[in-house]
Coordinates of C-alpha atoms in Angstrom, one line a residue:
M1 CA 26.2 2.9 -4.8
S2 CA 27.3 4.4 -8.1
S3 CA 26.3 8.0 -8.7
L4 CA 26.3 8.7 -12.4
P5 CA 25.5 11.7 -14.7
E6 CA 22.8 11.2 -17.3
T7 CA 25.5 11.8 -20.0
K8 CA 27.3 8.7 -19.0
V9 CA 24.2 6.6 -18.5
E10 CA 22.5 7.5 -21.8
K11 CA 25.3 5.6 -23.6
F12 CA 24.1 2.4 -21.9
T13 CA 20.4 2.8 -22.1
C14 CA 20.4 1.8 -25.8
R15 CA 19.4 -1.5 -27.2
T16 CA 23.0 -2.8 -27.7
K17 CA 24.5 -1.9 -24.3
C18 CA 21.5 -1.9 -21.8
R19 CA 22.8 -5.3 -20.6
V20 CA 25.7 -3.4 -18.9
L21 CA 23.3 -1.3 -16.7
L22 CA 21.1 -4.3 -16.0
D23 CA 24.0 -6.4 -14.7
L24 CA 25.3 -3.5 -12.7
N25 CA 22.0 -2.9 -11.1
N26 CA 21.5 -6.5 -10.1
L27 CA 24.6 -6.2 -7.9
Q28 CA 24.5 -2.6 -6.4
F29 CA 22.4 0.5 -6.2
S30 CA 22.7 3.3 -8.8
R31 CA 21.8 7.0 -8.6
I32 CA 21.4 9.1 -11.9
Y33 CA 21.4 12.8 -11.8
P34 CA 20.9 15.5 -14.4
K35 CA 23.9 16.7 -16.3
G36 CA 25.6 20.0 -15.5
Q37 CA 24.6 21.7 -18.8
R38 CA 21.0 21.8 -17.6
I39 CA 21.5 25.3 -16.2
D40 CA 17.7 25.9 -16.8
S41 CA 16.9 23.0 -14.4
S42 CA 15.3 21.1 -17.1
N43 CA 14.9 17.2 -16.6
Y44 CA 15.9 14.1 -18.5
D45 CA 13.3 11.4 -19.2
P46 CA 13.4 8.9 -16.2
M47 CA 11.7 6.1 -18.1
P48 CA 14.8 4.7 -19.9
V49 CA 16.9 4.5 -16.7
W50 CA 14.1 2.9 -14.8
N51 CA 13.6 0.4 -17.5
C52 CA 17.4 -0.5 -17.2
G53 CA 17.0 -1.1 -13.4
C54 CA 18.5 2.1 -12.0
H55 CA 17.2 2.6 -8.6
M56 CA 17.3 6.3 -8.1
A57 CA 16.4 8.9 -10.8
A58 CA 17.2 12.3 -9.3
I59 CA 15.3 15.1 -11.1
N60 CA 14.9 18.8 -10.5
Y61 CA 11.7 19.1 -8.5
Q62 CA 11.5 22.9 -9.1
T63 CA 10.7 22.3 -12.8
P64 CA 7.1 21.3 -13.6
D65 CA 7.6 19.2 -16.7
R66 CA 6.7 15.8 -18.2
A67 CA 9.5 14.1 -16.3
M68 CA 8.4 15.4 -12.9
Q69 CA 4.9 14.3 -13.6
T70 CA 6.2 10.9 -14.6
N71 CA 8.0 10.6 -11.4
G72 CA 4.9 11.6 -9.5
G73 CA 2.9 8.8 -11.3
R74 CA 5.5 6.2 -10.7
F75 CA 5.3 6.6 -6.9
M76 CA 1.6 6.8 -6.6
L77 CA 1.7 3.0 -6.1
N78 CA 3.0 3.5 -2.5
G79 CA 1.1 6.7 -1.8
G80 CA 4.2 8.7 -2.5
C81 CA 6.0 7.4 0.6
G82 CA 9.3 5.4 0.3
Y83 CA 10.4 3.1 -2.5
V84 CA 8.6 1.0 -5.2
L85 CA 9.8 -2.5 -5.7
Q86 CA 11.2 -3.4 -9.1
P87 CA 8.8 -5.9 -10.9
K88 CA 9.8 -9.6 -10.9
C89 CA 10.3 -9.6 -14.6
M90 CA 13.1 -7.1 -14.4
R91 CA 15.2 -9.4 -12.1
H92 CA 15.0 -12.3 -14.7
P93 CA 18.6 -13.0 -16.3
K94 CA 17.1 -12.6 -19.7
Y95 CA 15.1 -9.4 -19.3
D96 CA 15.6 -6.8 -21.9
P97 CA 13.6 -3.5 -22.1
Y98 CA 13.9 -3.6 -25.9
D99 CA 12.9 -7.2 -26.5
K100 CA 9.4 -8.2 -25.8
T101 CA 10.3 -11.9 -26.2
T102 CA 12.3 -11.9 -23.0
L103 CA 9.2 -11.2 -20.8
T104 CA 8.6 -14.0 -18.4
A105 CA 5.6 -14.4 -16.2
V106 CA 4.0 -11.2 -17.4
Q107 CA 0.5 -11.1 -18.7
P108 CA 0.0 -8.6 -21.6
L109 CA -3.0 -6.2 -21.1
T110 CA -5.4 -4.5 -23.4
I111 CA -6.9 -1.2 -21.9
S112 CA -9.8 0.6 -23.3
V113 CA -10.3 4.2 -22.1
A114 CA -13.6 6.0 -23.0
I115 CA -13.1 9.7 -22.5
I116 CA -16.6 10.9 -21.8
G117 CA -16.3 14.5 -20.6
A118 CA -14.8 17.0 -18.3
R119 CA -15.7 19.8 -15.9
H120 CA -14.3 23.1 -14.7
L121 CA -11.4 23.5 -17.0
V122 CA -10.0 26.9 -16.4
K123 CA -7.2 28.4 -18.6
S124 CA -4.8 31.0 -17.4
G125 CA -5.7 34.5 -18.3
R126 CA -9.0 35.5 -19.7
G127 CA -11.3 33.7 -22.1
I128 CA -13.0 30.3 -22.3
A129 CA -11.0 27.2 -23.0
S130 CA -11.3 25.0 -26.1
P131 CA -10.1 21.7 -24.6
F132 CA -8.9 18.4 -26.1
V133 CA -7.4 15.3 -24.4
E134 CA -4.2 13.4 -25.1
V135 CA -3.7 9.9 -23.7
E136 CA -0.3 8.1 -23.9
V137 CA 1.4 5.1 -22.5
L138 CA 4.9 5.4 -20.9
G139 CA 7.0 2.3 -20.4
C140 CA 9.3 0.0 -22.2
S141 CA 10.2 0.8 -25.8
Y142 CA 7.8 -1.6 -27.3
D143 CA 4.8 -0.1 -25.3
C144 CA 5.6 3.7 -25.3
N145 CA 4.5 4.4 -28.9
N146 CA 0.9 4.3 -27.9
K147 CA -0.9 7.7 -28.1
Y148 CA -4.4 9.1 -28.7
K149 CA -5.7 12.5 -29.2
T150 CA -9.4 13.6 -29.1
G151 CA -11.2 16.2 -31.0
T152 CA -11.3 19.8 -29.8
I153 CA -14.5 21.1 -28.0
H154 CA -14.5 24.8 -28.9
D155 CA -15.4 27.5 -26.3
N156 CA -16.5 25.1 -23.6
G157 CA -14.3 24.6 -20.5
L158 CA -17.3 24.1 -18.0
N159 CA -18.6 20.8 -19.3
P160 CA -17.2 19.6 -22.5
V161 CA -18.2 16.1 -23.8
W162 CA -16.2 14.0 -26.1
N163 CA -17.5 10.4 -26.0
E164 CA -14.3 9.1 -27.7
T165 CA -12.7 5.7 -27.0
C166 CA -9.1 4.6 -27.3
E167 CA -7.6 1.3 -26.9
F168 CA -3.9 0.3 -26.0
D169 CA -2.1 -3.1 -26.1
I170 CA 0.4 -3.1 -23.3
L171 CA 2.9 -5.9 -23.4
N172 CA 4.5 -5.1 -20.0
P173 CA 1.9 -3.5 -17.7
E174 CA 4.2 -3.8 -14.7
M175 CA 6.5 -1.1 -16.1
A176 CA 4.0 1.0 -17.8
L177 CA 2.2 4.3 -16.8
I178 CA -0.8 5.9 -18.4
R179 CA -0.7 9.8 -18.8
I180 CA -3.7 11.9 -19.6
V181 CA -3.2 15.5 -20.5
V182 CA -5.9 18.2 -21.1
Q183 CA -4.8 21.0 -23.4
D184 CA -6.4 24.2 -24.6
E185 CA -6.2 24.9 -28.3
D186 CA -5.7 28.6 -28.9
M187 CA -6.7 30.7 -31.8
F188 CA -3.4 29.6 -33.7
G189 CA -4.0 25.9 -33.1
D190 CA -1.3 25.6 -30.5
P191 CA -1.7 23.6 -27.3
N192 CA -1.7 25.2 -23.9
F193 CA -1.6 23.0 -20.8
L194 CA -4.7 22.9 -18.6
G195 CA -4.3 19.7 -16.5
Q196 CA -2.9 16.2 -16.3
A197 CA -3.0 12.9 -14.4
T198 CA -0.4 10.2 -14.5
Y199 CA -1.1 6.7 -13.0
P200 CA 0.7 3.2 -12.9
V201 CA -1.2 0.8 -15.2
V202 CA -1.1 -1.9 -12.5
G203 CA -2.9 0.5 -10.1
L204 CA -5.9 1.2 -12.5
K205 CA -9.4 0.0 -11.8
T206 CA -12.2 -0.8 -14.2
G207 CA -15.5 1.0 -14.5
Y208 CA -16.6 4.7 -14.5
R209 CA -13.8 6.9 -13.0
S210 CA -13.6 10.5 -12.0
V211 CA -9.9 11.5 -12.8
A212 CA -9.0 14.4 -10.6
L213 CA -6.7 16.7 -12.7
K214 CA -3.5 18.2 -11.5
N215 CA -1.4 21.2 -12.5
E216 CA 2.1 21.1 -13.8
Y217 CA 3.5 20.6 -10.4
S218 CA 1.2 17.7 -9.8
E219 CA -0.9 19.6 -7.3
P220 CA -4.7 19.1 -7.4
L221 CA -6.8 21.5 -9.4
E222 CA -9.9 22.6 -7.7
L223 CA -13.0 20.9 -9.1
A224 CA -11.3 20.1 -12.5
S225 CA -11.8 16.4 -13.4
L226 CA -12.4 14.0 -16.3
L227 CA -15.0 11.4 -16.5
V228 CA -13.7 8.1 -18.1
H229 CA -14.7 4.6 -18.3
I230 CA -12.0 1.9 -18.1
E231 CA -12.1 -1.6 -19.4
M232 CA -9.2 -4.1 -19.1

């Protein structure tokens, strides 16, 4: 097994050199760890190294950031126990996370998410939340530019209603995650985190779904949830 710092790996996660990492990871295990300059225990984005076949992305569990939530979403496929198998498309000799024409035996997917409403959105401190919802797709480079933001419901964190629909075209659903974040818009128009949920796209089910929201540490928030309708 090769144990590599992110500073060395990030040179090979680009479009022109990713083949080096892919070939390495076809022959042996690799572990990527945060660079020593991260004295604040911040994290790198694990998606690019996963896309290049790296097997273990070591992150700072004490830091409740987007990378940690992405990691939690990836391992929901196995109930948070053990490893997740690489998709078959990644083991194809021509696979390239930057070139959609190299995908083999992968069915593209169109997902429609209707964000209907929410309940019990409590912000830290005093006052009533003014929530809005952001939905984004994480995955290969040709899929990860998809993002949608709802309008803001002012002064209603108890039972806000949006009834807004977003649609995403995902070319490689086997590598993709969907991340839903609920934010509170303060009096200055700045976002403040309320809750999030991150799921593997291949683990989604259609129909009406109650999405249990989690805090920044991916721990369940009591009663807080979103009501959505999913079509694929």
